[in-house]
Amino acid sequence: MIILIGPSASGKTEVVKYLVENFGYTKLVTNTTREKRIGEIDGKDYNFITREDFLNKLNNNEFFEYVEYNSNYYGTLKKDITDEKVVILEPKGFQAYHHSKFHGIISFYLDTRDDLRRDRMIKRGDKIEKIKERLLSDSNIFTKESIEGVDYILNSNDLTVPELAVEIDNLYKRRIKK
């Protein structure tokens, strides 16, 4: 399984789309309580569920990992974890996988400059207040300590989505063959 980690607008979602469309990976669809963004599809981008449903699943021990991020819950159901999938996680979610020693996981952190991330958030239509909030929040969440154990840190500032996807696919395939 490929895990992508990175702050808001680091390119994670676009890289996953490219890996799925061009390399045959399957996206592990996680669950969230946040509102859908324009163009997102329930069951494809996320399973958009109510806060109450999320908390019920949490109480029933159905989640492998979960996190509260920007006042919303995100989580991976145990039943959805299989090989040949790609998933986007926040550092806390990644740490759950990392500490579980779940076999066959290769993780990638997309390191991206704040100014480039800000520009991307503006282009996708995020509100300025939310952008400021996310940049500040991300600076506290995405620390060296929080991504400890990541297999690869990729500087995504000057790479296109296809270039990042090819690099991730190559590194993943090389690593799982060992």
PDB file of C-alpha atoms in Angstrom:
ATOM      1  CA  MET A   1       0.000   0.000   0.000  1.00  0.00           C
ATOM      2  CA  ILE A   2       1.163   3.519  -0.771  1.00  0.00           C
ATOM      3  CA  ILE A   3       0.594   6.197   1.833  1.00  0.00           C
ATOM      4  CA  LEU A   4       0.811   9.861   0.837  1.00  0.00           C
ATOM      5  CA  ILE A   5       1.249  12.455   3.550  1.00  0.00           C
ATOM      6  CA  GLY A   6       1.475  16.193   3.123  1.00  0.00           C
ATOM      7  CA  PRO A   7      -0.052  19.469   4.175  1.00  0.00           C
ATOM      8  CA  SER A   8      -3.050  21.071   2.485  1.00  0.00           C
ATOM      9  CA  ALA A   9      -2.527  21.653  -1.263  1.00  0.00           C
ATOM     10  CA  SER A  10       0.744  19.724  -1.422  1.00  0.00           C
ATOM     11  CA  GLY A  11      -0.588  17.764  -4.409  1.00  0.00           C
ATOM     12  CA  LYS A  12      -1.684  14.556  -2.689  1.00  0.00           C
ATOM     13  CA  THR A  13      -5.141  14.301  -4.257  1.00  0.00           C
ATOM     14  CA  GLU A  14      -3.916  14.978  -7.789  1.00  0.00           C
ATOM     15  CA  VAL A  15      -1.069  12.459  -7.426  1.00  0.00           C
ATOM     16  CA  VAL A  16      -3.513   9.792  -6.212  1.00  0.00           C
ATOM     17  CA  LYS A  17      -5.798  10.465  -9.190  1.00  0.00           C
ATOM     18  CA  TYR A  18      -2.821  10.081 -11.541  1.00  0.00           C
ATOM     19  CA  LEU A  19      -1.636   6.855  -9.878  1.00  0.00           C
ATOM     20  CA  VAL A  20      -5.126   5.381 -10.130  1.00  0.00           C
ATOM     21  CA  GLU A  21      -5.725   6.453 -13.742  1.00  0.00           C
ATOM     22  CA  ASN A  22      -2.268   5.650 -15.126  1.00  0.00           C
ATOM     23  CA  PHE A  23      -0.729   2.919 -12.956  1.00  0.00           C
ATOM     24  CA  GLY A  24      -3.721   0.800 -11.932  1.00  0.00           C
ATOM     25  CA  TYR A  25      -3.715   1.495  -8.202  1.00  0.00           C
ATOM     26  CA  THR A  26      -6.982   1.620  -6.298  1.00  0.00           C
ATOM     27  CA  LYS A  27      -7.727   4.521  -4.007  1.00  0.00           C
ATOM     28  CA  LEU A  28      -8.502   3.555  -0.448  1.00  0.00           C
ATOM     29  CA  VAL A  29     -11.514   5.757   0.194  1.00  0.00           C
ATOM     30  CA  THR A  30     -11.392   7.103   3.725  1.00  0.00           C
ATOM     31  CA  ASN A  31     -14.250   8.557   5.733  1.00  0.00           C
ATOM     32  CA  THR A  32     -14.708  12.182   6.696  1.00  0.00           C
ATOM     33  CA  THR A  33     -17.198  14.421   8.424  1.00  0.00           C
ATOM     34  CA  ARG A  34     -16.171  17.507   6.444  1.00  0.00           C
ATOM     35  CA  GLU A  35     -18.394  19.046   3.784  1.00  0.00           C
ATOM     36  CA  LYS A  36     -17.864  18.060   0.159  1.00  0.00           C
ATOM     37  CA  ARG A  37     -15.913  20.513  -1.962  1.00  0.00           C
ATOM     38  CA  ILE A  38     -17.140  21.444  -5.419  1.00  0.00           C
ATOM     39  CA  GLY A  39     -16.576  18.515  -7.772  1.00  0.00           C
ATOM     40  CA  GLU A  40     -16.014  15.894  -5.071  1.00  0.00           C
ATOM     41  CA  ILE A  41     -17.994  12.670  -5.256  1.00  0.00           C
ATOM     42  CA  ASP A  42     -19.187  10.677  -2.263  1.00  0.00           C
ATOM     43  CA  GLY A  43     -17.638   7.197  -2.319  1.00  0.00           C
ATOM     44  CA  LYS A  44     -14.897   8.262  -4.707  1.00  0.00           C
ATOM     45  CA  ASP A  45     -13.091  11.158  -3.058  1.00  0.00           C
ATOM     46  CA  TYR A  46     -14.203  10.310   0.477  1.00  0.00           C
ATOM     47  CA  ASN A  47     -17.084   8.596   2.177  1.00  0.00           C
ATOM     48  CA  PHE A  48     -18.814  11.714   3.481  1.00  0.00           C
ATOM     49  CA  ILE A  49     -20.588  10.740   6.677  1.00  0.00           C
ATOM     50  CA  THR A  50     -22.174  12.584   9.543  1.00  0.00           C
ATOM     51  CA  ARG A  51     -20.294  13.270  12.739  1.00  0.00           C
ATOM     52  CA  GLU A  52     -22.774  10.973  14.508  1.00  0.00           C
ATOM     53  CA  ASP A  53     -22.106   8.084  12.065  1.00  0.00           C
ATOM     54  CA  PHE A  54     -18.361   8.594  12.436  1.00  0.00           C
ATOM     55  CA  LEU A  55     -18.536   8.516  16.231  1.00  0.00           C
ATOM     56  CA  ASN A  56     -20.744   5.388  16.124  1.00  0.00           C
ATOM     57  CA  LYS A  57     -18.167   3.596  13.944  1.00  0.00           C
ATOM     58  CA  LEU A  58     -15.432   4.792  16.285  1.00  0.00           C
ATOM     59  CA  ASN A  59     -17.311   3.438  19.313  1.00  0.00           C
ATOM     60  CA  ASN A  60     -17.797   0.122  17.478  1.00  0.00           C
ATOM     61  CA  ASN A  61     -14.001  -0.134  16.944  1.00  0.00           C
ATOM     62  CA  GLU A  62     -14.381  -0.123  13.134  1.00  0.00           C
ATOM     63  CA  PHE A  63     -11.515   2.303  12.454  1.00  0.00           C
ATOM     64  CA  PHE A  64      -7.906   1.268  11.986  1.00  0.00           C
ATOM     65  CA  GLU A  65      -6.926   4.911  12.404  1.00  0.00           C
ATOM     66  CA  TYR A  66      -8.664   8.233  12.701  1.00  0.00           C
ATOM     67  CA  VAL A  67      -7.772  11.860  13.278  1.00  0.00           C
ATOM     68  CA  GLU A  68      -9.513  15.124  13.965  1.00  0.00           C
ATOM     69  CA  TYR A  69      -8.121  17.712  11.541  1.00  0.00           C
ATOM     70  CA  ASN A  70      -9.425  21.248  10.960  1.00  0.00           C
ATOM     71  CA  SER A  71     -12.456  20.476  13.165  1.00  0.00           C
ATOM     72  CA  ASN A  72     -13.462  17.432  11.108  1.00  0.00           C
ATOM     73  CA  TYR A  73     -12.894  13.714  11.543  1.00  0.00           C
ATOM     74  CA  TYR A  74     -11.058  11.553   9.010  1.00  0.00           C
ATOM     75  CA  GLY A  75     -10.533   7.813   9.318  1.00  0.00           C
ATOM     76  CA  THR A  76      -9.739   4.489   7.646  1.00  0.00           C
ATOM     77  CA  LEU A  77     -12.010   1.538   8.267  1.00  0.00           C
ATOM     78  CA  LYS A  78     -10.261  -1.734   9.078  1.00  0.00           C
ATOM     79  CA  LYS A  79     -12.256  -3.577   6.402  1.00  0.00           C
ATOM     80  CA  ASP A  80     -10.865  -1.298   3.643  1.00  0.00           C
ATOM     81  CA  ILE A  81      -7.138  -2.033   4.124  1.00  0.00           C
ATOM     82  CA  THR A  82      -5.661  -4.179   1.333  1.00  0.00           C
ATOM     83  CA  ASP A  83      -2.540  -4.275  -0.865  1.00  0.00           C
ATOM     84  CA  GLU A  84      -2.213  -2.300  -4.115  1.00  0.00           C
ATOM     85  CA  LYS A  85      -4.125   0.630  -2.696  1.00  0.00           C
ATOM     86  CA  VAL A  86      -3.089   4.225  -2.248  1.00  0.00           C
ATOM     87  CA  VAL A  87      -4.307   6.378   0.615  1.00  0.00           C
ATOM     88  CA  ILE A  88      -3.863   9.956   1.800  1.00  0.00           C
ATOM     89  CA  LEU A  89      -3.262  10.319   5.524  1.00  0.00           C
ATOM     90  CA  GLU A  90      -2.403  12.987   8.040  1.00  0.00           C
ATOM     91  CA  PRO A  91       0.632  12.370  10.292  1.00  0.00           C
ATOM     92  CA  LYS A  92      -1.418  10.842  13.124  1.00  0.00           C
ATOM     93  CA  GLY A  93      -3.041   8.384  10.721  1.00  0.00           C
ATOM     94  CA  PHE A  94       0.332   7.519   9.217  1.00  0.00           C
ATOM     95  CA  GLN A  95       1.773   6.890  12.669  1.00  0.00           C
ATOM     96  CA  ALA A  96      -0.993   4.343  13.325  1.00  0.00           C
ATOM     97  CA  TYR A  97       0.132   2.388  10.248  1.00  0.00           C
ATOM     98  CA  HIS A  98       3.825   2.889  10.985  1.00  0.00           C
ATOM     99  CA  HIS A  99       3.569   1.658  14.569  1.00  0.00           C
ATOM    100  CA  SER A 100       1.374  -1.286  13.591  1.00  0.00           C
ATOM    101  CA  LYS A 101       4.193  -2.648  11.404  1.00  0.00           C
ATOM    102  CA  PHE A 102       1.508  -3.364   8.799  1.00  0.00           C
ATOM    103  CA  HIS A 103       3.394  -5.245   6.069  1.00  0.00           C
ATOM    104  CA  GLY A 104       3.783  -3.848   2.553  1.00  0.00           C
ATOM    105  CA  ILE A 105       3.333  -0.151   3.298  1.00  0.00           C
ATOM    106  CA  ILE A 106       5.549   2.430   1.601  1.00  0.00           C
ATOM    107  CA  SER A 107       5.050   6.027   2.715  1.00  0.00           C
ATOM    108  CA  PHE A 108       5.776   9.320   0.965  1.00  0.00           C
ATOM    109  CA  TYR A 109       5.737  12.834   2.361  1.00  0.00           C
ATOM    110  CA  LEU A 110       5.130  15.605  -0.203  1.00  0.00           C
ATOM    111  CA  ASP A 111       7.152  18.587   0.977  1.00  0.00           C
ATOM    112  CA  THR A 112       5.836  21.781  -0.616  1.00  0.00           C
ATOM    113  CA  ARG A 113       6.564  25.480  -0.048  1.00  0.00           C
ATOM    114  CA  ASP A 114       3.878  27.491   1.743  1.00  0.00           C
ATOM    115  CA  ASP A 115       3.627  30.116  -1.019  1.00  0.00           C
ATOM    116  CA  LEU A 116       2.981  27.439  -3.643  1.00  0.00           C
ATOM    117  CA  ARG A 117       0.380  25.779  -1.419  1.00  0.00           C
ATOM    118  CA  ARG A 118      -1.304  29.157  -0.831  1.00  0.00           C
ATOM    119  CA  ASP A 119      -1.489  29.755  -4.600  1.00  0.00           C
ATOM    120  CA  ARG A 120      -3.003  26.305  -5.155  1.00  0.00           C
ATOM    121  CA  MET A 121      -5.639  26.870  -2.463  1.00  0.00           C
ATOM    122  CA  ILE A 122      -6.570  30.213  -4.024  1.00  0.00           C
ATOM    123  CA  LYS A 123      -6.876  28.565  -7.465  1.00  0.00           C
ATOM    124  CA  ARG A 124      -9.158  25.851  -6.125  1.00  0.00           C
ATOM    125  CA  GLY A 125     -11.434  28.476  -4.600  1.00  0.00           C
ATOM    126  CA  ASP A 126     -10.659  28.221  -0.887  1.00  0.00           C
ATOM    127  CA  LYS A 127     -11.581  31.281   1.176  1.00  0.00           C
ATOM    128  CA  ILE A 128      -8.666  33.471   2.304  1.00  0.00           C
ATOM    129  CA  GLU A 129      -9.568  33.004   5.988  1.00  0.00           C
ATOM    130  CA  LYS A 130      -9.508  29.205   5.571  1.00  0.00           C
ATOM    131  CA  ILE A 131      -6.186  29.375   3.727  1.00  0.00           C
ATOM    132  CA  LYS A 132      -4.572  31.328   6.565  1.00  0.00           C
ATOM    133  CA  GLU A 133      -6.062  28.926   9.100  1.00  0.00           C
ATOM    134  CA  ARG A 134      -4.803  25.857   7.216  1.00  0.00           C
ATOM    135  CA  LEU A 135      -1.296  27.208   6.709  1.00  0.00           C
ATOM    136  CA  LEU A 136      -1.023  27.970  10.413  1.00  0.00           C
ATOM    137  CA  SER A 137      -2.562  24.656  11.442  1.00  0.00           C
ATOM    138  CA  ASP A 138      -0.341  22.688   9.043  1.00  0.00           C
ATOM    139  CA  SER A 139       2.801  24.327  10.434  1.00  0.00           C
ATOM    140  CA  ASN A 140       1.920  22.778  13.807  1.00  0.00           C
ATOM    141  CA  ILE A 141       0.782  19.390  12.472  1.00  0.00           C
ATOM    142  CA  PHE A 142       3.410  18.630   9.841  1.00  0.00           C
ATOM    143  CA  THR A 143       6.612  18.672  11.878  1.00  0.00           C
ATOM    144  CA  LYS A 144       9.750  16.548  11.594  1.00  0.00           C
ATOM    145  CA  GLU A 145       8.565  14.535  14.573  1.00  0.00           C
ATOM    146  CA  SER A 146       5.094  13.942  13.120  1.00  0.00           C
ATOM    147  CA  ILE A 147       6.464  12.389   9.925  1.00  0.00           C
ATOM    148  CA  GLU A 148       9.155  10.342  11.609  1.00  0.00           C
ATOM    149  CA  GLY A 149       9.329   6.955   9.952  1.00  0.00           C
ATOM    150  CA  VAL A 150       8.221   8.122   6.502  1.00  0.00           C
ATOM    151  CA  ASP A 151      10.050   6.094   3.864  1.00  0.00           C
ATOM    152  CA  TYR A 152      10.562   8.926   1.347  1.00  0.00           C
ATOM    153  CA  ILE A 153      10.370  12.707   1.511  1.00  0.00           C
ATOM    154  CA  LEU A 154       9.759  14.144  -1.953  1.00  0.00           C
ATOM    155  CA  ASN A 155      10.253  17.821  -2.719  1.00  0.00           C
ATOM    156  CA  SER A 156       7.185  18.539  -4.831  1.00  0.00           C
ATOM    157  CA  ASN A 157       7.856  22.224  -5.506  1.00  0.00           C
ATOM    158  CA  ASP A 158       9.247  21.859  -9.013  1.00  0.00           C
ATOM    159  CA  LEU A 159       7.724  18.554 -10.100  1.00  0.00           C
ATOM    160  CA  THR A 160       4.539  18.086 -12.088  1.00  0.00           C
ATOM    161  CA  VAL A 161       1.884  15.645 -10.929  1.00  0.00           C
ATOM    162  CA  PRO A 162       2.941  13.059 -13.571  1.00  0.00           C
ATOM    163  CA  GLU A 163       6.590  13.388 -12.512  1.00  0.00           C
ATOM    164  CA  LEU A 164       5.684  12.869  -8.859  1.00  0.00           C
ATOM    165  CA  ALA A 165       3.480   9.884  -9.696  1.00  0.00           C
ATOM    166  CA  VAL A 166       6.209   8.216 -11.778  1.00  0.00           C
ATOM    167  CA  GLU A 167       8.743   8.751  -8.976  1.00  0.00           C
ATOM    168  CA  ILE A 168       6.355   7.294  -6.375  1.00  0.00           C
ATOM    169  CA  ASP A 169       5.476   4.302  -8.565  1.00  0.00           C
ATOM    170  CA  ASN A 170       9.155   3.570  -9.266  1.00  0.00           C
ATOM    171  CA  LEU A 171      10.192   3.842  -5.616  1.00  0.00           C
ATOM    172  CA  TYR A 172       7.228   1.724  -4.496  1.00  0.00           C
ATOM    173  CA  LYS A 173       7.913  -1.059  -6.996  1.00  0.00           C
ATOM    174  CA  ARG A 174      11.637  -1.099  -6.211  1.00  0.00           C
ATOM    175  CA  ARG A 175      10.953  -1.266  -2.484  1.00  0.00           C
ATOM    176  CA  ILE A 176       8.346  -4.044  -2.564  1.00  0.00           C
ATOM    177  CA  LYS A 177      10.606  -6.234  -4.734  1.00  0.00           C
ATOM    178  CA  LYS A 178      13.271  -6.283  -1.980  1.00  0.00           C
TER     179      LYS A 178
END
